[in-house]
Short mmCIF file of C-alpha atoms in Angstrom, two decimals:
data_model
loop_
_atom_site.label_atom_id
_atom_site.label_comp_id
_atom_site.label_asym_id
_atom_site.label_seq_id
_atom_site.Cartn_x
_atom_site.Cartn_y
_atom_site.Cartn_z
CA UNK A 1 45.67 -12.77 15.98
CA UNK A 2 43.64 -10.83 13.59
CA UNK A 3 40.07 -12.01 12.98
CA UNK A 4 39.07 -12.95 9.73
CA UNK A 5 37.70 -10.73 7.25
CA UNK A 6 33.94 -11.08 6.98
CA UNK A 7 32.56 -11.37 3.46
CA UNK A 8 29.84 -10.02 2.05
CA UNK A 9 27.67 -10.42 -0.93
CA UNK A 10 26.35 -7.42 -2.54
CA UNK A 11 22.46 -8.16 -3.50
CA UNK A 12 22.15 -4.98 -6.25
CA UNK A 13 25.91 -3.79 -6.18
CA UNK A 14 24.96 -0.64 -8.71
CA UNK A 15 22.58 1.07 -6.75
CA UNK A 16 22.55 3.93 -4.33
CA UNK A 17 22.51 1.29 -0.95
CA UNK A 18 25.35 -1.10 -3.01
CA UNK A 19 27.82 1.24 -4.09
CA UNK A 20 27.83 3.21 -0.30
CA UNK A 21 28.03 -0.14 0.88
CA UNK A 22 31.64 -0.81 -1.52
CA UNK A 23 32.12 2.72 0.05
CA UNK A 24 32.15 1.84 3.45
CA UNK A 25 33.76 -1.71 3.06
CA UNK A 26 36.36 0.16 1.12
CA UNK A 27 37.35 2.40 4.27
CA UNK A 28 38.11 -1.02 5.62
CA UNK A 29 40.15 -3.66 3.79
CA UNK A 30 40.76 -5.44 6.77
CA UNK A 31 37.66 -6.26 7.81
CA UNK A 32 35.95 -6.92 4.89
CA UNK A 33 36.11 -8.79 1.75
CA UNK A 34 33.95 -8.64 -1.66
CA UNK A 35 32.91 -12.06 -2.25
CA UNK A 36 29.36 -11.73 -4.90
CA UNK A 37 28.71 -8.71 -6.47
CA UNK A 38 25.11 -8.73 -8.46
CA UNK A 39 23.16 -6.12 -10.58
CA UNK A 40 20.68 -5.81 -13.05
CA UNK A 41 21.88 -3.58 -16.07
CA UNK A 42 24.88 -1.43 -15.44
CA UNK A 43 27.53 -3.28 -17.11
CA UNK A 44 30.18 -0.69 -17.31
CA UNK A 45 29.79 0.12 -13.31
CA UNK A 46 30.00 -3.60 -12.76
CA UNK A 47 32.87 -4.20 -14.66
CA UNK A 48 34.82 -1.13 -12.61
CA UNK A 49 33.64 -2.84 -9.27
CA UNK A 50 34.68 -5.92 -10.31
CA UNK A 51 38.26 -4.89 -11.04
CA UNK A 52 38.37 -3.09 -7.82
CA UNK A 53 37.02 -5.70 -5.67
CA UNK A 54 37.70 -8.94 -7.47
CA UNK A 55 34.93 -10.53 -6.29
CA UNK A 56 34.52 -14.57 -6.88
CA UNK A 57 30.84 -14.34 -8.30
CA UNK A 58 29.19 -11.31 -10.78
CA UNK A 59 25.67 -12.17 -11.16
CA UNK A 60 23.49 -10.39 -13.49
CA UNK A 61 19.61 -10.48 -14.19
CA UNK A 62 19.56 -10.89 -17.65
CA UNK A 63 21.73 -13.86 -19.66
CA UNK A 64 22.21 -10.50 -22.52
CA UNK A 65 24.00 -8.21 -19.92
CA UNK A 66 25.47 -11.44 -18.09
CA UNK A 67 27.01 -12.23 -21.81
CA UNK A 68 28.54 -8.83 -21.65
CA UNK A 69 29.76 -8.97 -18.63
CA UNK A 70 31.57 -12.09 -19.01
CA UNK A 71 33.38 -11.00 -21.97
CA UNK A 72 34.70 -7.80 -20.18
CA UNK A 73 35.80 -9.45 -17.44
CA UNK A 74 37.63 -12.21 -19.53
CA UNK A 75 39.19 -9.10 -21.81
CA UNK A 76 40.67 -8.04 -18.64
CA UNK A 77 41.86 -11.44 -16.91
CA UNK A 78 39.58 -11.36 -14.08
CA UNK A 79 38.98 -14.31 -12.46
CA UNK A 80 35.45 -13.61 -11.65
CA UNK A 81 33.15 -16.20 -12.49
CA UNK A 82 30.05 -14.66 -14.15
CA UNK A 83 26.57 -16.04 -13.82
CA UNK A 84 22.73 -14.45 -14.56
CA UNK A 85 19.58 -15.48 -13.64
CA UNK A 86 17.07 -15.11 -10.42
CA UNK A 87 18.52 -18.79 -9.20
CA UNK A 88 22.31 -17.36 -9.31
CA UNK A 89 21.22 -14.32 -7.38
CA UNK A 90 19.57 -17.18 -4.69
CA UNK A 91 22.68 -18.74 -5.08
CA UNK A 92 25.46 -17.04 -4.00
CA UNK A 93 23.13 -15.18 -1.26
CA UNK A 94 23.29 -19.04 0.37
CA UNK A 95 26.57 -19.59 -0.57
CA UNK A 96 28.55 -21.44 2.25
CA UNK A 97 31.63 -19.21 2.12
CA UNK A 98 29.17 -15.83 2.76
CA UNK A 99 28.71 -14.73 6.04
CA UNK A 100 26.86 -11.37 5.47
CA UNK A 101 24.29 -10.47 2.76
CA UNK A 102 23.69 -6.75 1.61
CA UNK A 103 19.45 -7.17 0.18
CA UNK A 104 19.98 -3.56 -1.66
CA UNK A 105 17.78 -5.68 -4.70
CA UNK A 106 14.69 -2.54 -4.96
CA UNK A 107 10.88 -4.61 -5.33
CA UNK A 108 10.13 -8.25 -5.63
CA UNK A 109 12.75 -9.33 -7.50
CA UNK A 110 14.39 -9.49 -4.23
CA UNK A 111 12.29 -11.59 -2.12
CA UNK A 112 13.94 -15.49 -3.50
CA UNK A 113 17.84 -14.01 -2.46
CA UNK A 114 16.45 -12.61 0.74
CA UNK A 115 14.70 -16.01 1.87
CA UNK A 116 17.70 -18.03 0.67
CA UNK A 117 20.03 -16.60 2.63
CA UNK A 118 17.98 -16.56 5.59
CA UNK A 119 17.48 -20.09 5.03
CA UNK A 120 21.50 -20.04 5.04
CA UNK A 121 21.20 -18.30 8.01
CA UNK A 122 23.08 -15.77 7.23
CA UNK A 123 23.89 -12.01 8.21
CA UNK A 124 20.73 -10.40 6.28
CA UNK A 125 21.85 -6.64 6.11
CA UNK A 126 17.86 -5.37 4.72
CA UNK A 127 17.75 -2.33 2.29
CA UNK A 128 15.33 -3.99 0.78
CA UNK A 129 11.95 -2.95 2.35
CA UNK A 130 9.42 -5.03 0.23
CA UNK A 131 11.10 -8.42 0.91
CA UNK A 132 9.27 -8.31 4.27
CA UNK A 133 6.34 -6.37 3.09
CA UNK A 134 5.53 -8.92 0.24
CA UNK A 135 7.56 -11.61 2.64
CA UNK A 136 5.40 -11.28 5.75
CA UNK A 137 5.02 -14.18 8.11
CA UNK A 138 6.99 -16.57 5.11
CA UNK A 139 9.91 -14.28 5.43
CA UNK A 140 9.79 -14.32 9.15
CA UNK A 141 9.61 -17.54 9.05
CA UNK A 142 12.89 -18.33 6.77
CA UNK A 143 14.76 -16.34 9.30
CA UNK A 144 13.55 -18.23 12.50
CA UNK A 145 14.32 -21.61 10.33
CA UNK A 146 17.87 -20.86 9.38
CA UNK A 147 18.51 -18.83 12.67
CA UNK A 148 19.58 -15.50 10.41
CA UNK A 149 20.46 -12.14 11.93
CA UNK A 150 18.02 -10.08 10.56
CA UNK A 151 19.60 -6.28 10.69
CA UNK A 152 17.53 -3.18 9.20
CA UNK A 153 19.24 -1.08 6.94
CA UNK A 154 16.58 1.59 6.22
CA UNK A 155 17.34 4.68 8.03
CA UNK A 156 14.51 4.27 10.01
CA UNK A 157 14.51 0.86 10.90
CA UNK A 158 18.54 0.79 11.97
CA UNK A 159 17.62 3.88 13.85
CA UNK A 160 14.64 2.29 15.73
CA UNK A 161 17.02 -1.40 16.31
CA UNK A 162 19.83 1.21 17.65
CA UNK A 163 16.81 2.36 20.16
CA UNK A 164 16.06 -0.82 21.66
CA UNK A 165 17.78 -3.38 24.59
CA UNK A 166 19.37 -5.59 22.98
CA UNK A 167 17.72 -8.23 24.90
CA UNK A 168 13.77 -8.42 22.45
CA UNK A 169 12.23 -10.63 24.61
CA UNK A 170 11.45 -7.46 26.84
CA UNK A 171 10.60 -5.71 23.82
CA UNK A 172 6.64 -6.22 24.61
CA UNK A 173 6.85 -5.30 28.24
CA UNK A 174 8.70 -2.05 27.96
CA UNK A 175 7.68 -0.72 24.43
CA UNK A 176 4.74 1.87 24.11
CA UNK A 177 5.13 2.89 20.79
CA UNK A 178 7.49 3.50 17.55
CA UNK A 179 7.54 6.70 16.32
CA UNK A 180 8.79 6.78 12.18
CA UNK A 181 10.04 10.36 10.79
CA UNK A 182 9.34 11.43 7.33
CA UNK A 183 10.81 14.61 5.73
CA UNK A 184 7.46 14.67 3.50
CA UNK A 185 9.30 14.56 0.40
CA UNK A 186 9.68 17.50 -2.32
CA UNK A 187 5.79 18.35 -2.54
CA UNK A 188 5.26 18.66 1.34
CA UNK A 189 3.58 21.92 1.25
CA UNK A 190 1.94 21.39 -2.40
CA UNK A 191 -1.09 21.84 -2.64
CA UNK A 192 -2.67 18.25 -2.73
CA UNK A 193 -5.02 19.54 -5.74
CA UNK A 194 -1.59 20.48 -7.38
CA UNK A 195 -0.01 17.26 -7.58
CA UNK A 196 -1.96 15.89 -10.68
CA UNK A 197 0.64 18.17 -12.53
CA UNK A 198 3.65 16.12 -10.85
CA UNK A 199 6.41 15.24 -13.39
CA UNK A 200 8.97 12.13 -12.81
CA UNK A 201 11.84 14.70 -12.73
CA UNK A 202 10.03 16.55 -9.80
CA UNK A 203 9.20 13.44 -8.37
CA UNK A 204 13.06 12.07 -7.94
CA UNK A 205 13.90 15.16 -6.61
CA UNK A 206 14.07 14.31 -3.43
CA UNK A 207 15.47 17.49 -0.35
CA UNK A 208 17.33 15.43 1.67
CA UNK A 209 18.23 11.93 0.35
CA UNK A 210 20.07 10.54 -2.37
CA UNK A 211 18.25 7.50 -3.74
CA UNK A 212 17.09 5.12 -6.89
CA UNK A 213 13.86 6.84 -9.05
CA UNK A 214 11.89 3.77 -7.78
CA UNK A 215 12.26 4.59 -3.79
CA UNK A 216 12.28 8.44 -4.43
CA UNK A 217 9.05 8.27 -6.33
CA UNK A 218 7.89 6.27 -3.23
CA UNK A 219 9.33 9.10 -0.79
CA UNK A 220 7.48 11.55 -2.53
CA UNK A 221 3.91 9.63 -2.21
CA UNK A 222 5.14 8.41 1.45
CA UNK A 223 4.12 5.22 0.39
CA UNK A 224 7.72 4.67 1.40
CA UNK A 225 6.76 5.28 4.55
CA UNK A 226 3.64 3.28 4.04
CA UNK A 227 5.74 0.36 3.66
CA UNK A 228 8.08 1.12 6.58
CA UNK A 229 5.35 0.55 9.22
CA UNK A 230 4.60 -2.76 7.54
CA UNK A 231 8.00 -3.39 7.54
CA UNK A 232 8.55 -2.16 11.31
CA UNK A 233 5.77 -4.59 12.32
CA UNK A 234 7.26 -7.60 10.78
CA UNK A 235 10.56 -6.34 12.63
CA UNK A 236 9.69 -5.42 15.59
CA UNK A 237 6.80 -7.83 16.53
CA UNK A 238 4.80 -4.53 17.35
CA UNK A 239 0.89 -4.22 17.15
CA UNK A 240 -0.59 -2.12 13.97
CA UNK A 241 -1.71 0.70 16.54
CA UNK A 242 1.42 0.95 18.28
CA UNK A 243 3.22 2.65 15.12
CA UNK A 244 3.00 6.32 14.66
CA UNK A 245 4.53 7.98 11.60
CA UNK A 246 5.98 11.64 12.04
CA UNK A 247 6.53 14.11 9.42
CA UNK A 248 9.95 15.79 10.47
CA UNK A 249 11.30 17.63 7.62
CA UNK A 250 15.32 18.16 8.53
CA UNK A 251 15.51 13.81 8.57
CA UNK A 252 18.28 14.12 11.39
CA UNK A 253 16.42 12.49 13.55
CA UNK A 254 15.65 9.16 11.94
CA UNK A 255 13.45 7.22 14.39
CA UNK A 256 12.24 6.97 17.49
CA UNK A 257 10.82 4.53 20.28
CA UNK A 258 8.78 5.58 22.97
CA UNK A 259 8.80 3.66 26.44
CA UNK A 260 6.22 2.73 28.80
CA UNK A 261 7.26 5.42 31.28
CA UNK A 262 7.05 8.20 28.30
CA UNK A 263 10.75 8.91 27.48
CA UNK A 264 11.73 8.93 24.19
CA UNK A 265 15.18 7.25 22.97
CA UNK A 266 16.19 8.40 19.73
CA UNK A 267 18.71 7.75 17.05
CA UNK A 268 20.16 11.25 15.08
CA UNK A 269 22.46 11.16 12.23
CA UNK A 270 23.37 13.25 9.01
CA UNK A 271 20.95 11.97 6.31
CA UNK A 272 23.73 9.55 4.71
CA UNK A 273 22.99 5.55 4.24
CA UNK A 274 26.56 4.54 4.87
CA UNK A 275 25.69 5.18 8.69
CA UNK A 276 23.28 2.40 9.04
CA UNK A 277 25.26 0.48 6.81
CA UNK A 278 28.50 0.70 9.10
CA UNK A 279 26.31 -0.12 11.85
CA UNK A 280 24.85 -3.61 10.13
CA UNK A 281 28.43 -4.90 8.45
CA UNK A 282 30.28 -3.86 11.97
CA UNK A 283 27.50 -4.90 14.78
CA UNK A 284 27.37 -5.14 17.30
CA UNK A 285 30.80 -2.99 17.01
CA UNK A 286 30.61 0.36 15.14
CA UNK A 287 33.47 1.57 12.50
CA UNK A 288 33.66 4.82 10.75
CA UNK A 289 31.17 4.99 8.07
CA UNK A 290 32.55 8.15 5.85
CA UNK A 291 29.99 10.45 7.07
CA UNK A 292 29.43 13.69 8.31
CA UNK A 293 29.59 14.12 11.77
CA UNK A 294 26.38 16.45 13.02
CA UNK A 295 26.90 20.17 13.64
CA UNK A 296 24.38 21.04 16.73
CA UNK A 297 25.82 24.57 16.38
CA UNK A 298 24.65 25.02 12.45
CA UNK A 299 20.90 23.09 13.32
CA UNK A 300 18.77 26.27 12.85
CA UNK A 301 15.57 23.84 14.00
CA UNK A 302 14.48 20.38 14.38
CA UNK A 303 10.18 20.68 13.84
CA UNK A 304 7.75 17.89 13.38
CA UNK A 305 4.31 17.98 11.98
CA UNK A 306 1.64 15.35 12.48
CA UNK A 307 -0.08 13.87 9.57
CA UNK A 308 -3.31 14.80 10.88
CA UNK A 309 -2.18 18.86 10.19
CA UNK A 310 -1.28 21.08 7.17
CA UNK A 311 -3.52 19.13 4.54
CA UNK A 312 -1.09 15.72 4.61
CA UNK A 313 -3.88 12.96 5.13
CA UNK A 314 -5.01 14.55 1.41
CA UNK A 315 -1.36 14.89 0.13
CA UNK A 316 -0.30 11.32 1.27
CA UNK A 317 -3.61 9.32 1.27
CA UNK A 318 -1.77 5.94 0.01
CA UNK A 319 -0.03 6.09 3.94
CA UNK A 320 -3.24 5.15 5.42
CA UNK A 321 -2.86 1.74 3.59
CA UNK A 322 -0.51 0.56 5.52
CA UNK A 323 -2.86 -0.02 8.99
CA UNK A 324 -5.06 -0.94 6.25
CA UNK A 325 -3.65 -3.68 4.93
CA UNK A 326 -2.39 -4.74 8.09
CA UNK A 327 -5.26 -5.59 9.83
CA UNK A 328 -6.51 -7.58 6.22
CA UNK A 329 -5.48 -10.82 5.08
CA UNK A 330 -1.82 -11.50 5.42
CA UNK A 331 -1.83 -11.65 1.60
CA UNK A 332 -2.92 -7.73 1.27
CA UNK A 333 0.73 -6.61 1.94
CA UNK A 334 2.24 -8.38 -0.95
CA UNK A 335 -0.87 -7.26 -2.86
CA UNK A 336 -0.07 -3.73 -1.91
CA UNK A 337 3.68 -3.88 -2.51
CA UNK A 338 3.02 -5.22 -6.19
CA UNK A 339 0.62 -2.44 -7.01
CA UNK A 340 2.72 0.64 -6.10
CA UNK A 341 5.61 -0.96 -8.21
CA UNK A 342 3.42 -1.24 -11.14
CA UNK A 343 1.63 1.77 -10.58
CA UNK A 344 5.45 3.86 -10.14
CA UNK A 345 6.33 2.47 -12.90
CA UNK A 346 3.46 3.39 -14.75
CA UNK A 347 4.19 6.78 -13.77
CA UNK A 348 7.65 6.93 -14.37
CA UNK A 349 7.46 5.59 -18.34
CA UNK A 350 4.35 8.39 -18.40
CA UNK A 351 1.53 6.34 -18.91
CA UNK A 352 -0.65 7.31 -15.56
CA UNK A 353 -0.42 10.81 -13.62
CA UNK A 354 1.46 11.26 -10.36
CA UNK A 355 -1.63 11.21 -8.45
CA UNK A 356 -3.05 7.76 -9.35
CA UNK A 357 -0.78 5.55 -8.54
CA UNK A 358 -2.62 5.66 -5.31
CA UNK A 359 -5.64 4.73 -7.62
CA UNK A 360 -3.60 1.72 -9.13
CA UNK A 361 -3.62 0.54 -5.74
CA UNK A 362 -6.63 0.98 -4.01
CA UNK A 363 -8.52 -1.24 -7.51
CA UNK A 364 -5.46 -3.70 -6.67
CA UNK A 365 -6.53 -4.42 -3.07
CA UNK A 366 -10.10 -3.97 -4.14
CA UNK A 367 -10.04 -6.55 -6.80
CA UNK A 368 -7.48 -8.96 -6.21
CA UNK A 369 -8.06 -12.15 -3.81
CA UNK A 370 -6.20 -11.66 -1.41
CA UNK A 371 -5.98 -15.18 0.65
CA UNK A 372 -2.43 -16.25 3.26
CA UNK A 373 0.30 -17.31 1.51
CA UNK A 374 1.93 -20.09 2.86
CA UNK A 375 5.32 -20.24 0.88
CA UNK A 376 7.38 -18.28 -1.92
CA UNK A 377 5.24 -20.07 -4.51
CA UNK A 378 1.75 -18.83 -3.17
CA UNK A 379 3.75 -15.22 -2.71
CA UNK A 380 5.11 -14.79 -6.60
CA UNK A 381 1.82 -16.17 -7.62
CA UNK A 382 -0.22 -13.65 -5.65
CA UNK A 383 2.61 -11.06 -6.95
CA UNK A 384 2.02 -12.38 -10.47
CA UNK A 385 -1.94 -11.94 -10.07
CA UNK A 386 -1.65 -8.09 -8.25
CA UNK A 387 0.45 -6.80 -11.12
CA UNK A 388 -2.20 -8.27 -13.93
CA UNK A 389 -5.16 -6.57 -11.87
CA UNK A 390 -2.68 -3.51 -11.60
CA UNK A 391 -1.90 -3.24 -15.33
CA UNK A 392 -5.49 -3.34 -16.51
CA UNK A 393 -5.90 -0.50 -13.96
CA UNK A 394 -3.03 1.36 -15.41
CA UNK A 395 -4.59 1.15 -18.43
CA UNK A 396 -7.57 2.21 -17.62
CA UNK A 397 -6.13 5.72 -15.94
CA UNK A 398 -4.50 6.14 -19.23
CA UNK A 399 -6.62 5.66 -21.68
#
């Protein structure tokens, strides 16, 4: 007897991380099934994904673009029911017929979904880094409540879960250390003085990965990476100092995790999302994911570089703020997290230079209260508060 087909709700369907997950699931009809499909903007892609997938929800931000959806879908006799709004995204994440959640929803705006369907205990497939950076203990919390299974779909992160026994509760007795790679980005070996001169075109062009502007402007800061060891302690129940971040340019090796006894288990892939994504929507089995298998015989080199060499603590100074904030308040991660968006953004629309968005955030930590949020509330209004500090620092730069 066949097993039934587990379905999935797409949080941020239009993206990079959404469409390689209708990718994958596509590869396999019988395992999978479409049931919520949500997105921000992109009509015209949604309305194509929606007649190829026929999901039962399409949830939009906005009530304008929700409108317009609608009407395309009824023009075409689709039976999708069409929502907008943040409480439809919350709702079909906790939706009683879901069993697995794709969080591919980039910044805040994806923290409510994310909690709800831990709450719902759900499958929580996580693309979406910042719902446990600005999350923290309250997100940890949801999942423990609801009994979720939380699986990492950054590279990184699936790469480091792929490295561990199965079993966490030994986790603390046989873990030394996680090591993160980073391929450095596009301005690697720029001079740091150079980078005032960055464009946003430059910025997104990132060597190795195909990604959103958002997470590629992030890449090429490494404050993506910045908010991967914040991340990876919320995961991984690790200590601050027992995170190491390595800059390995070639990204086929995606993470690492070092044991007491000093070997090293690793997890090596082509640079291609749909891997970890298999991985979450099949575990614990593993299904083809529609990527390139490795060539060993066409690797010219696998080399690494430690921050601490070539100029890269003055290229990427915004990585330090991740111990930083760390070992702060539990409120100075969220704080953090809302400052680089607004301070990306800022750079993106051309209102502050490349360079200072690590400026946006250092006066956000410096000048926002910080406090411990206890619940969403306290979070979103600490969000709301770092991105008013933020903008008046924005402004400031640009003036």
């Amino acid at each position: 007897m066949n097993a039934p087909k587990l379905r999935v709700a797409i949080l941020g369907s239009t993206g990079s991380v959404g469409t390689s997950t209708l990718d994958v699931i596509e590869r396999h009809p019988q395992r999978f099934e479409v049931f919520a499909l949500t997105a921000a903007t992109q009509v015209d892609l949604m309305v194509a994904q929606c007649v190829k997938f026929k999901p039962e929800f399409g949830v939009m931000a906005s009530a304008e673009h929700g409108l317009r959806l609608q009407q395309r879908c009824r023009d075409l006799g689709l039976s999708t029911r069409v929502l907008w709004g943040a409480d439809a995204l919350t709702m079909v994440a906790s939706h009683e017929k879901v069993d697995a959640v794709m969080a591919a929803i980039v910044g805040a705006a994806g923290l409510a979904p994310c909690i709800g369907a831990a709450r719902a205990g759900k499958r929580l497939l996580l693309a979406n880094k910042e719902a446990l950076v600005l999350g923290g203990d309250v997100f940890v919390a949801a999942v423990a409540q609801g009994g979720a299974k939380l699986l990492p779909i950054d590279s990184e992160h699936s790469a480091i879960f792929q490295s561990l026994p199965a079993d966490s509760s030994v986790w603390p007795q046989q873990i030394d250390k996680i090591i993160l790679t980073a391929s450095g980005g596009p301005f690697r070996r720029h001079e740091p003085v150079t980078l005032r001169h960055v464009t946003p075109q430059q910025a997104c062009a990132h060597p190795n990965w195909v990604m959103g502007r958002k997470i590629s402007v992030d890449s090429a800061t490494m404050m993506n990476k910045a908010l991967e060891v914040i991340e990876a302690r919320y995961l991984f129940g690790l200590d601050p100092e027992q995170i190491e971040v390595v800059i390995h340019p070639q990204s086929v090796i995606h993470s690492m995790v070092q044991y007491r006894d000093h070997s090293v288990v690793a997890q090596l892939g082509t640079p291609d999302m749909r891997v970890p994504i298999a991985y979450g929507l099949s575990w614990p089995d593993r299904i083809a994911s529609g990527a390139a298998a490795l060539d060993f015989g066409a690797m010219a080199e696998l080399t690494f570089e430690s921050l601490a060499s070539n100029g890269h603590a003055q290229r990427f100074p915004g990585l330090q703020l991740a111990w930083s904030v760390l070992r702060a308040p539990s409120g100075a991660t969220a704080v953090l997290n809302a400052a680089n968006e607004v301070g990306v953004a800022a750079f993106l629309d051309g209102h502050i230079r490349f360079d200072q968005i690590h400026a946006v955030n250092l006066e956000a930590l410096d000048k926002t209260e910080l406090g411990r949020p206890q619940s969403l509330d306290d979070l979103l209004a600490l969000d709301a508060q770092t991105r008013q500090v933020a903008a008046q620092a924005v402004r400031r730069l640009g003036a």
